Amino acid sequence: MTQDRGPGAASNPIVERRAIDHIPVSERHGRPGSQFTLWIAANLQITAVITGALAVVLGGDVVWSLAGLLIGQALGGAVMALHGAQGPRLGLPQMISSRVQFGVWGAAIPIVLVCVMYIGFSATGTVLSGQALSQLLGVGDAAGIVIFAAVVVVFAVLGYRVIHAVGRVASVVGIIAFAYMFGRLLVDQDIGALLANQHFVLSKFLLAISLSASWQIAYGPYVADYSRYLPEDTPPRRVFWMVWLGSVIGSQVAMTFGVFAAALAGDRFGHGQQVAFIVGLGASGTVAALLYLSIAFGKITITTLNAYGSVMSLATIVSGFRGNARLSQAGRLFYVLLMIGLTLWLALAERDSFLKQFSAFLLFLLTFFTPWSAINLVDYYFINKEHYDIQAISDPDGRYGRWNVAGIACYVIGIVVQIPFIDTPFYTGGLVSSLDGVDISWIVGLAVPAVLYYLTARRQPARG
């Protein structure tokens, strides 16, 4: 891996100096394979296990939950990987490109919601990591949560290179840990009996698809953050497939384990200490301690991605109004501490009831991020043909303007049209019962704004 060069390069290559500013050609480095190791590490982790378990906890059977989860991974992973392929061409973090669709100031609207996502995912992951560290170190859950948060702050401040390095190590750790746990599961449990649990219910099948699709789509707002340093001539297809394969394989393996774990646990799975139950399926003593360590380490990758992404998002909001894309090291540290501080507060407050809150949160995310993904992808691939004016992206008075009313309107409509089809623990739309309890809101949220934005943008002057 080459060292950074040029005015933005760090004297110490470990510490990243750039933030949301464009990455010059002289500082590009790496290969598409780095995307595979990063995203398999981000998904071979305990929160993905819990997400898979939710398909059973919320009423699905084993076989059809596994099938639904795989379909959702493939569909949502494609959306996510299409965002990742934008990184090398643009050399920019993901959300700053939203200024083309929403305006330099208008992009703050979806970005604020992205920040909520970062906090929610980080908080749930921190709860699970706190449970693992609590078991490993013999301390309380609260102490484990605080220790984990402190480690994430350090890695997020160090930045891009360190995150990829941790991802490479975590991918190896995750593969070893899951291989061992699956091996023990196959030896100690009657998997055949679990697979015999086949009772197809359409609403539960589609729920499994929604759970995994939302898991994948939720990566969309920051996936290009971790491909933007790749050389500009990196083939987009290679980036797409490395991101897609890493994310889909990692998440499906983890969620499959979660389905089996929930089926074995029955009602016990929703009563706290899910990490202890999962580890206890096949380990005790020293091996259990190593698994707790691997769980905590596995969560470092994705929680650091969330913290780092929060820096990109907050800086994008502020710089849009200030007209300055530069971010000092002090500013980076402030943003990281702010987001991790909110995450820590939420994790400590909700650690005893996180499973119920997490399931609602995952389904809630789809409402706001499927329209954004649809608009961003249609604009990049079909309207502007993978070409943006990099200088104008940071200029409120430039060709993209302060507000793109058409883009914002399509986004709002994309949210509103989903409301009748939403089925979450805290809200059920009026058309859900007529569809036998099936939630198709995420499909509507992708299709309607995509078509609407395409028809609207074609009639506007070129903005690319």
Short mmCIF file of C-alpha atoms in Angstrom, two decimals:
data_model
loop_
_atom_site.label_atom_id
_atom_site.label_comp_id
_atom_site.label_asym_id
_atom_site.label_seq_id
_atom_site.Cartn_x
_atom_site.Cartn_y
_atom_site.Cartn_z
CA MET A 1 0.00 0.00 0.00
CA THR A 2 1.50 3.33 -1.04
CA GLN A 3 1.82 6.27 1.30
CA ASP A 4 -0.25 9.38 0.79
CA ARG A 5 1.34 12.20 -1.19
CA GLY A 6 0.41 15.77 -1.89
CA PRO A 7 -0.81 18.70 0.22
CA GLY A 8 -3.42 16.69 2.07
CA ALA A 9 -1.12 13.78 2.91
CA ALA A 10 -0.29 13.03 6.49
CA SER A 11 3.31 13.14 7.73
CA ASN A 12 2.28 10.03 9.61
CA PRO A 13 0.43 7.77 7.15
CA ILE A 14 -1.50 6.13 9.99
CA VAL A 15 -3.46 9.29 10.72
CA GLU A 16 -5.86 10.41 8.00
CA ARG A 17 -5.81 14.11 7.14
CA ARG A 18 -8.60 14.38 4.61
CA ALA A 19 -12.29 14.44 5.43
CA ILE A 20 -15.03 15.34 2.95
CA ASP A 21 -12.71 17.07 0.47
CA HIS A 22 -11.95 15.40 -2.87
CA ILE A 23 -9.18 12.77 -2.84
CA PRO A 24 -6.58 13.76 -5.49
CA VAL A 25 -5.23 11.17 -7.93
CA SER A 26 -1.80 11.37 -6.27
CA GLU A 27 -3.27 10.09 -2.99
CA ARG A 28 -5.30 7.18 -4.37
CA HIS A 29 -4.26 3.70 -3.32
CA GLY A 30 -5.53 0.18 -2.69
CA ARG A 31 -7.32 -2.56 -4.64
CA PRO A 32 -10.97 -3.60 -4.90
CA GLY A 33 -10.27 -6.68 -2.77
CA SER A 34 -10.02 -4.39 0.25
CA GLN A 35 -13.75 -3.82 -0.08
CA PHE A 36 -14.45 -7.54 0.31
CA THR A 37 -12.49 -7.89 3.56
CA LEU A 38 -13.95 -4.69 4.99
CA TRP A 39 -17.57 -5.61 4.31
CA ILE A 40 -17.33 -9.25 5.28
CA ALA A 41 -15.84 -8.07 8.59
CA ALA A 42 -18.60 -5.48 8.97
CA ASN A 43 -21.25 -8.20 8.64
CA LEU A 44 -19.73 -11.22 10.39
CA GLN A 45 -20.73 -9.81 13.75
CA ILE A 46 -23.22 -10.15 16.55
CA THR A 47 -25.76 -7.53 15.45
CA ALA A 48 -26.24 -9.39 12.18
CA VAL A 49 -26.83 -12.55 14.24
CA ILE A 50 -29.51 -10.72 16.22
CA THR A 51 -31.10 -9.43 13.01
CA GLY A 52 -31.38 -12.95 11.63
CA ALA A 53 -32.80 -14.13 14.95
CA LEU A 54 -35.54 -11.50 14.71
CA ALA A 55 -37.01 -13.31 11.71
CA VAL A 56 -37.81 -16.21 14.06
CA VAL A 57 -38.50 -14.17 17.19
CA LEU A 58 -41.16 -12.24 15.26
CA GLY A 59 -42.94 -15.42 14.17
CA GLY A 60 -41.16 -16.91 11.14
CA ASP A 61 -40.12 -20.54 10.71
CA VAL A 62 -36.52 -21.65 10.10
CA VAL A 63 -36.48 -22.63 6.42
CA TRP A 64 -38.54 -19.77 5.02
CA SER A 65 -36.78 -17.26 7.27
CA LEU A 66 -33.44 -18.37 5.79
CA ALA A 67 -34.81 -18.10 2.25
CA GLY A 68 -36.34 -14.68 2.88
CA LEU A 69 -33.17 -13.37 4.47
CA LEU A 70 -31.09 -14.49 1.48
CA ILE A 71 -33.43 -12.79 -1.00
CA GLY A 72 -33.31 -9.59 1.02
CA GLN A 73 -29.50 -9.73 1.20
CA ALA A 74 -29.22 -10.09 -2.57
CA LEU A 75 -31.64 -7.26 -3.35
CA GLY A 76 -30.54 -4.83 -0.66
CA GLY A 77 -26.88 -5.71 -1.22
CA ALA A 78 -27.19 -4.72 -4.88
CA VAL A 79 -28.51 -1.29 -3.89
CA MET A 80 -25.72 -0.91 -1.35
CA ALA A 81 -22.95 -2.04 -3.75
CA LEU A 82 -24.12 0.36 -6.47
CA HIS A 83 -23.44 3.16 -4.00
CA GLY A 84 -20.00 1.72 -3.23
CA ALA A 85 -19.05 1.72 -6.91
CA GLN A 86 -19.39 5.53 -6.92
CA GLY A 87 -16.41 6.01 -4.57
CA PRO A 88 -13.42 5.64 -6.94
CA ARG A 89 -15.00 7.74 -9.69
CA LEU A 90 -16.01 10.65 -7.44
CA GLY A 91 -13.31 10.49 -4.75
CA LEU A 92 -15.87 11.84 -2.27
CA PRO A 93 -17.78 10.54 0.76
CA GLN A 94 -21.19 9.13 -0.08
CA MET A 95 -23.56 11.72 1.34
CA ILE A 96 -21.87 14.78 -0.13
CA SER A 97 -22.95 13.58 -3.58
CA SER A 98 -26.54 14.08 -2.41
CA ARG A 99 -25.97 17.78 -3.02
CA VAL A 100 -26.45 17.11 -6.72
CA GLN A 101 -29.95 15.72 -6.12
CA PHE A 102 -31.07 17.94 -3.22
CA GLY A 103 -28.90 21.09 -3.48
CA VAL A 104 -25.86 22.07 -1.41
CA TRP A 105 -28.07 23.09 1.52
CA GLY A 106 -30.98 20.77 0.78
CA ALA A 107 -28.73 17.70 1.20
CA ALA A 108 -28.81 18.37 4.95
CA ILE A 109 -32.36 16.92 5.03
CA PRO A 110 -31.46 13.26 4.36
CA ILE A 111 -28.08 13.64 6.07
CA VAL A 112 -29.71 14.50 9.40
CA LEU A 113 -31.65 11.24 9.15
CA VAL A 114 -28.41 9.41 8.33
CA CYS A 115 -26.94 10.70 11.58
CA VAL A 116 -29.92 9.23 13.43
CA MET A 117 -29.12 5.92 11.74
CA TYR A 118 -25.50 6.06 12.87
CA ILE A 119 -26.53 6.63 16.46
CA GLY A 120 -29.14 3.86 16.41
CA PHE A 121 -26.93 1.19 14.90
CA SER A 122 -23.96 2.19 17.03
CA ALA A 123 -26.03 2.09 20.20
CA THR A 124 -27.40 -1.40 19.57
CA GLY A 125 -23.95 -2.68 18.63
CA THR A 126 -22.44 -1.09 21.70
CA VAL A 127 -25.00 -2.82 23.92
CA LEU A 128 -24.05 -6.22 22.50
CA SER A 129 -20.33 -5.50 22.71
CA GLY A 130 -20.79 -4.33 26.28
CA GLN A 131 -22.41 -7.68 27.10
CA ALA A 132 -19.42 -9.49 25.57
CA LEU A 133 -16.84 -7.40 27.42
CA SER A 134 -18.84 -7.76 30.63
CA GLN A 135 -18.57 -11.56 30.39
CA LEU A 136 -14.92 -11.42 29.33
CA LEU A 137 -13.63 -8.94 31.93
CA GLY A 138 -15.99 -9.74 34.78
CA VAL A 139 -17.40 -6.21 34.91
CA GLY A 140 -20.91 -4.84 34.58
CA ASP A 141 -22.59 -4.25 31.23
CA ALA A 142 -22.32 -0.49 31.69
CA ALA A 143 -18.55 -0.68 32.20
CA GLY A 144 -18.21 -2.92 29.13
CA ILE A 145 -20.18 -0.41 27.07
CA VAL A 146 -17.95 2.48 28.13
CA ILE A 147 -14.73 0.56 27.41
CA PHE A 148 -15.93 -0.40 23.95
CA ALA A 149 -16.95 3.17 23.13
CA ALA A 150 -13.51 4.47 24.09
CA VAL A 151 -11.80 2.06 21.66
CA VAL A 152 -14.12 3.11 18.84
CA VAL A 153 -13.26 6.78 19.39
CA VAL A 154 -9.54 6.05 18.89
CA PHE A 155 -10.02 4.12 15.64
CA ALA A 156 -12.50 6.60 14.20
CA VAL A 157 -10.12 9.51 14.81
CA LEU A 158 -7.22 7.65 13.15
CA GLY A 159 -9.37 7.18 10.06
CA TYR A 160 -9.43 5.40 6.72
CA ARG A 161 -6.20 3.36 6.76
CA VAL A 162 -6.68 2.08 10.28
CA ILE A 163 -10.33 1.19 9.58
CA HIS A 164 -9.33 -0.95 6.59
CA ALA A 165 -6.50 -2.56 8.57
CA VAL A 166 -8.88 -3.42 11.42
CA GLY A 167 -11.34 -4.75 8.84
CA ARG A 168 -8.74 -7.16 7.44
CA VAL A 169 -7.95 -8.53 10.88
CA ALA A 170 -11.61 -8.64 11.90
CA SER A 171 -12.52 -10.58 8.73
CA VAL A 172 -10.08 -13.34 9.73
CA VAL A 173 -11.26 -13.33 13.35
CA GLY A 174 -14.89 -13.42 12.25
CA ILE A 175 -14.39 -16.32 9.85
CA ILE A 176 -12.60 -18.38 12.51
CA ALA A 177 -15.18 -17.59 15.21
CA PHE A 178 -18.21 -18.35 13.04
CA ALA A 179 -16.61 -21.50 11.63
CA TYR A 180 -16.11 -22.75 15.18
CA MET A 181 -19.61 -21.81 16.35
CA PHE A 182 -21.24 -23.41 13.31
CA GLY A 183 -19.14 -26.52 13.82
CA ARG A 184 -20.27 -26.82 17.43
CA LEU A 185 -23.85 -26.13 16.45
CA LEU A 186 -23.81 -28.94 13.90
CA VAL A 187 -22.26 -31.37 16.39
CA ASP A 188 -24.26 -30.51 19.49
CA GLN A 189 -27.70 -29.66 18.08
CA ASP A 190 -30.24 -31.43 15.90
CA ILE A 191 -30.15 -29.14 12.87
CA GLY A 192 -32.33 -31.56 10.91
CA ALA A 193 -35.15 -31.01 13.38
CA LEU A 194 -34.79 -27.25 12.99
CA LEU A 195 -34.90 -27.50 9.19
CA ALA A 196 -38.06 -29.57 9.47
CA ASN A 197 -39.75 -26.45 10.85
CA GLN A 198 -41.44 -25.38 7.60
CA HIS A 199 -44.67 -23.41 7.87
CA PHE A 200 -44.86 -20.83 5.09
CA VAL A 201 -46.60 -17.59 6.05
CA LEU A 202 -46.32 -14.87 3.42
CA SER A 203 -46.22 -11.97 5.86
CA LYS A 204 -43.40 -13.55 7.91
CA PHE A 205 -41.49 -14.47 4.76
CA LEU A 206 -41.67 -10.89 3.52
CA LEU A 207 -40.71 -9.68 6.99
CA ALA A 208 -37.48 -11.70 6.72
CA ILE A 209 -36.81 -10.13 3.32
CA SER A 210 -37.42 -6.66 4.78
CA LEU A 211 -35.11 -7.28 7.74
CA SER A 212 -32.13 -8.23 5.59
CA ALA A 213 -32.90 -5.71 2.84
CA SER A 214 -33.03 -2.91 5.42
CA TRP A 215 -29.76 -4.18 6.90
CA GLN A 216 -28.06 -3.84 3.51
CA ILE A 217 -29.73 -0.62 2.37
CA ALA A 218 -28.78 1.07 5.64
CA TYR A 219 -25.12 0.84 4.56
CA GLY A 220 -25.88 2.90 1.44
CA PRO A 221 -25.33 6.34 3.00
CA TYR A 222 -21.67 5.62 3.78
CA VAL A 223 -20.43 2.72 1.67
CA ALA A 224 -18.55 5.01 -0.78
CA ASP A 225 -16.71 6.58 2.17
CA TYR A 226 -14.55 3.44 2.19
CA SER A 227 -13.96 3.11 -1.55
CA ARG A 228 -13.19 6.75 -2.33
CA TYR A 229 -9.41 6.33 -1.97
CA LEU A 230 -9.26 3.61 -4.66
CA PRO A 231 -7.58 4.70 -7.93
CA GLU A 232 -9.93 6.62 -10.19
CA ASP A 233 -9.57 4.07 -13.01
CA THR A 234 -10.67 1.16 -10.79
CA PRO A 235 -13.39 -0.72 -12.74
CA PRO A 236 -16.77 0.03 -11.10
CA ARG A 237 -17.93 -3.56 -11.69
CA ARG A 238 -15.05 -4.94 -9.65
CA VAL A 239 -15.86 -2.59 -6.78
CA PHE A 240 -19.53 -3.55 -7.01
CA TRP A 241 -18.87 -7.27 -6.81
CA MET A 242 -16.32 -7.04 -4.01
CA VAL A 243 -18.69 -4.93 -1.91
CA TRP A 244 -21.72 -7.10 -2.76
CA LEU A 245 -20.02 -10.42 -2.10
CA GLY A 246 -18.43 -9.32 1.16
CA SER A 247 -21.62 -7.84 2.52
CA VAL A 248 -24.02 -10.56 1.35
CA ILE A 249 -21.85 -13.52 2.34
CA GLY A 250 -20.94 -12.06 5.74
CA SER A 251 -24.47 -11.05 6.68
CA GLN A 252 -26.12 -14.25 5.45
CA VAL A 253 -23.70 -16.43 7.42
CA ALA A 254 -24.27 -14.39 10.58
CA MET A 255 -28.04 -14.22 10.14
CA THR A 256 -28.27 -17.96 9.45
CA PHE A 257 -26.60 -18.58 12.79
CA GLY A 258 -29.06 -16.17 14.37
CA VAL A 259 -32.03 -18.05 12.91
CA PHE A 260 -30.77 -21.33 14.38
CA ALA A 261 -29.97 -19.70 17.73
CA ALA A 262 -33.43 -18.15 18.05
CA ALA A 263 -35.15 -21.40 17.05
CA LEU A 264 -33.20 -23.26 19.75
CA ALA A 265 -33.77 -20.58 22.39
CA GLY A 266 -37.49 -20.11 21.91
CA ASP A 267 -38.94 -17.53 24.30
CA ARG A 268 -35.62 -17.20 26.12
CA PHE A 269 -34.01 -15.23 23.30
CA GLY A 270 -35.89 -12.00 23.93
CA HIS A 271 -35.08 -11.72 27.64
CA GLY A 272 -31.65 -10.06 27.56
CA GLN A 273 -28.10 -11.46 27.52
CA GLN A 274 -28.45 -12.73 23.96
CA VAL A 275 -24.67 -12.74 23.62
CA ALA A 276 -24.23 -15.11 26.56
CA PHE A 277 -26.83 -17.47 25.14
CA ILE A 278 -25.21 -17.53 21.68
CA VAL A 279 -21.73 -18.21 23.05
CA GLY A 280 -23.12 -20.81 25.43
CA LEU A 281 -24.46 -22.85 22.51
CA GLY A 282 -21.03 -24.28 21.88
CA ALA A 283 -18.38 -23.04 24.25
CA SER A 284 -17.32 -22.66 27.86
CA GLY A 285 -14.20 -21.72 29.77
CA THR A 286 -11.28 -20.43 27.70
CA VAL A 287 -13.01 -20.98 24.36
CA ALA A 288 -16.00 -18.96 25.54
CA ALA A 289 -13.66 -16.15 26.60
CA LEU A 290 -12.10 -16.14 23.13
CA LEU A 291 -15.55 -15.99 21.53
CA TYR A 292 -16.54 -13.05 23.72
CA LEU A 293 -13.33 -11.34 22.62
CA SER A 294 -14.07 -12.07 18.95
CA ILE A 295 -17.60 -10.68 19.32
CA ALA A 296 -16.33 -7.43 20.81
CA PHE A 297 -13.58 -7.16 18.21
CA GLY A 298 -16.01 -7.90 15.39
CA LYS A 299 -18.22 -5.04 16.50
CA ILE A 300 -15.31 -2.61 16.43
CA THR A 301 -15.28 -2.58 12.61
CA ILE A 302 -18.90 -1.67 12.03
CA THR A 303 -19.19 0.69 15.00
CA THR A 304 -16.08 2.51 13.82
CA LEU A 305 -17.61 2.75 10.35
CA ASN A 306 -20.63 4.40 11.95
CA ALA A 307 -18.51 6.84 13.95
CA TYR A 308 -16.34 7.68 10.96
CA GLY A 309 -19.40 8.07 8.76
CA SER A 310 -20.87 10.48 11.30
CA VAL A 311 -17.81 12.69 10.84
CA MET A 312 -18.39 12.73 7.08
CA SER A 313 -22.09 13.48 7.49
CA LEU A 314 -21.83 16.21 10.11
CA ALA A 315 -18.98 17.85 8.21
CA THR A 316 -21.06 17.73 5.02
CA ILE A 317 -23.96 19.51 6.74
CA VAL A 318 -21.76 22.24 8.26
CA SER A 319 -19.59 22.73 5.17
CA GLY A 320 -22.66 23.07 2.98
CA PHE A 321 -23.67 26.23 4.83
CA ARG A 322 -20.11 27.47 5.35
CA GLY A 323 -18.89 26.71 1.82
CA ASN A 324 -15.67 25.10 3.10
CA ALA A 325 -14.90 21.39 2.65
CA ARG A 326 -11.82 21.35 4.90
CA LEU A 327 -12.02 19.77 8.37
CA SER A 328 -9.38 20.16 11.05
CA GLN A 329 -8.22 17.32 13.29
CA ALA A 330 -9.85 19.12 16.22
CA GLY A 331 -13.10 19.26 14.27
CA ARG A 332 -12.88 15.56 13.45
CA LEU A 333 -12.35 14.72 17.11
CA PHE A 334 -15.26 16.92 18.17
CA TYR A 335 -17.67 15.24 15.74
CA VAL A 336 -16.53 11.75 16.78
CA LEU A 337 -16.92 12.55 20.47
CA LEU A 338 -20.34 14.11 19.88
CA MET A 339 -21.73 11.09 18.03
CA ILE A 340 -20.13 8.50 20.32
CA GLY A 341 -21.34 10.47 23.34
CA LEU A 342 -24.94 10.29 22.07
CA THR A 343 -24.45 6.61 21.24
CA LEU A 344 -23.10 5.90 24.71
CA TRP A 345 -26.01 7.67 26.40
CA LEU A 346 -28.57 5.74 24.32
CA ALA A 347 -26.80 2.40 24.84
CA LEU A 348 -26.70 2.83 28.61
CA ALA A 349 -30.33 3.94 28.73
CA GLU A 350 -31.76 1.15 26.52
CA ARG A 351 -29.48 -1.80 27.30
CA ASP A 352 -32.21 -3.77 29.09
CA SER A 353 -34.81 -3.56 26.31
CA PHE A 354 -32.75 -3.15 23.15
CA LEU A 355 -34.09 -6.16 21.20
CA LYS A 356 -37.63 -4.79 20.91
CA GLN A 357 -36.33 -1.31 20.13
CA PHE A 358 -33.87 -2.64 17.55
CA SER A 359 -36.52 -4.50 15.55
CA ALA A 360 -38.65 -1.38 15.34
CA PHE A 361 -35.62 0.71 14.43
CA LEU A 362 -34.58 -1.56 11.55
CA LEU A 363 -38.01 -1.41 9.94
CA PHE A 364 -38.23 2.33 10.56
CA LEU A 365 -34.97 2.89 8.65
CA LEU A 366 -36.38 1.57 5.41
CA THR A 367 -38.96 4.34 5.25
CA PHE A 368 -36.34 7.06 4.98
CA PHE A 369 -33.42 5.42 3.18
CA THR A 370 -35.05 3.57 0.32
CA PRO A 371 -36.23 6.86 -1.29
CA TRP A 372 -32.79 8.41 -0.82
CA SER A 373 -31.07 5.38 -2.38
CA ALA A 374 -33.49 5.35 -5.30
CA ILE A 375 -32.97 9.04 -6.08
CA ASN A 376 -29.19 8.95 -5.65
CA LEU A 377 -28.72 5.89 -7.87
CA VAL A 378 -31.08 7.08 -10.60
CA ASP A 379 -29.36 10.45 -10.72
CA TYR A 380 -25.82 9.04 -10.75
CA TYR A 381 -26.29 6.19 -13.21
CA PHE A 382 -29.14 7.36 -15.47
CA ILE A 383 -29.34 11.15 -15.35
CA ASN A 384 -25.74 12.34 -15.01
CA LYS A 385 -24.09 9.15 -16.34
CA GLU A 386 -21.50 8.83 -13.53
CA HIS A 387 -20.20 12.38 -13.97
CA TYR A 388 -20.49 15.20 -11.41
CA ASP A 389 -18.93 18.66 -11.25
CA ILE A 390 -16.72 18.17 -8.17
CA GLN A 391 -16.05 21.89 -7.67
CA ALA A 392 -19.75 22.82 -7.85
CA ILE A 393 -20.64 20.26 -5.16
CA SER A 394 -19.09 22.58 -2.55
CA ASP A 395 -20.47 25.84 -3.97
CA PRO A 396 -23.97 26.94 -2.84
CA ASP A 397 -23.98 29.46 -5.68
CA GLY A 398 -22.87 26.92 -8.29
CA ARG A 399 -24.78 24.81 -10.77
CA TYR A 400 -26.37 22.60 -8.11
CA GLY A 401 -27.72 25.55 -6.13
CA ARG A 402 -28.73 25.76 -2.49
CA TRP A 403 -31.97 23.80 -2.80
CA ASN A 404 -33.14 21.40 -5.50
CA VAL A 405 -36.88 21.60 -4.93
CA ALA A 406 -37.65 18.82 -7.41
CA GLY A 407 -35.28 16.37 -5.72
CA ILE A 408 -36.53 17.22 -2.24
CA ALA A 409 -40.15 16.87 -3.38
CA CYS A 410 -39.46 13.43 -4.86
CA TYR A 411 -37.82 12.38 -1.60
CA VAL A 412 -40.75 13.58 0.54
CA ILE A 413 -43.23 11.88 -1.79
CA GLY A 414 -41.13 8.71 -1.56
CA ILE A 415 -41.59 8.75 2.21
CA VAL A 416 -45.28 9.65 2.19
CA VAL A 417 -46.33 6.95 -0.30
CA GLN A 418 -44.94 4.30 2.04
CA ILE A 419 -47.09 5.28 5.02
CA PRO A 420 -50.18 3.18 4.12
CA PHE A 421 -47.97 0.08 3.69
CA ILE A 422 -45.81 0.34 6.82
CA ASP A 423 -46.13 -2.30 9.52
CA THR A 424 -43.95 -1.61 12.55
CA PRO A 425 -44.40 -2.13 16.31
CA PHE A 426 -45.30 1.55 16.72
CA TYR A 427 -47.34 2.21 13.54
CA THR A 428 -49.43 0.17 11.11
CA GLY A 429 -50.59 1.64 7.82
CA GLY A 430 -54.19 1.51 6.65
CA LEU A 431 -53.54 -0.91 3.77
CA VAL A 432 -51.51 -3.46 5.74
CA SER A 433 -54.52 -5.47 6.90
CA SER A 434 -55.90 -5.72 3.36
CA LEU A 435 -52.53 -7.19 2.33
CA ASP A 436 -52.76 -9.87 5.04
CA GLY A 437 -50.25 -8.08 7.23
CA VAL A 438 -47.57 -7.90 4.54
CA ASP A 439 -45.30 -4.83 4.67
CA ILE A 440 -44.36 -3.81 1.11
CA SER A 441 -43.44 -0.22 2.00
CA TRP A 442 -39.76 -0.63 1.10
CA ILE A 443 -40.68 -1.81 -2.42
CA VAL A 444 -42.95 1.20 -2.88
CA GLY A 445 -40.23 3.43 -1.40
CA LEU A 446 -37.73 2.29 -4.02
CA ALA A 447 -39.97 2.22 -7.08
CA VAL A 448 -42.06 5.39 -6.77
CA PRO A 449 -39.30 7.98 -6.12
CA ALA A 450 -37.00 6.29 -8.67
CA VAL A 451 -39.56 6.65 -11.47
CA LEU A 452 -40.72 10.08 -10.31
CA TYR A 453 -37.19 11.49 -10.04
CA TYR A 454 -36.19 10.07 -13.41
CA LEU A 455 -39.17 11.66 -15.16
CA THR A 456 -38.66 14.96 -13.33
CA ALA A 457 -34.88 15.21 -13.74
CA ARG A 458 -35.00 14.48 -17.47
CA ARG A 459 -37.02 17.67 -17.99
CA GLN A 460 -34.61 19.84 -16.02
CA PRO A 461 -31.41 21.44 -17.39
CA ALA A 462 -28.37 19.17 -16.99
CA ARG A 463 -26.90 19.40 -13.49
CA GLY A 464 -23.98 17.00 -13.90
#
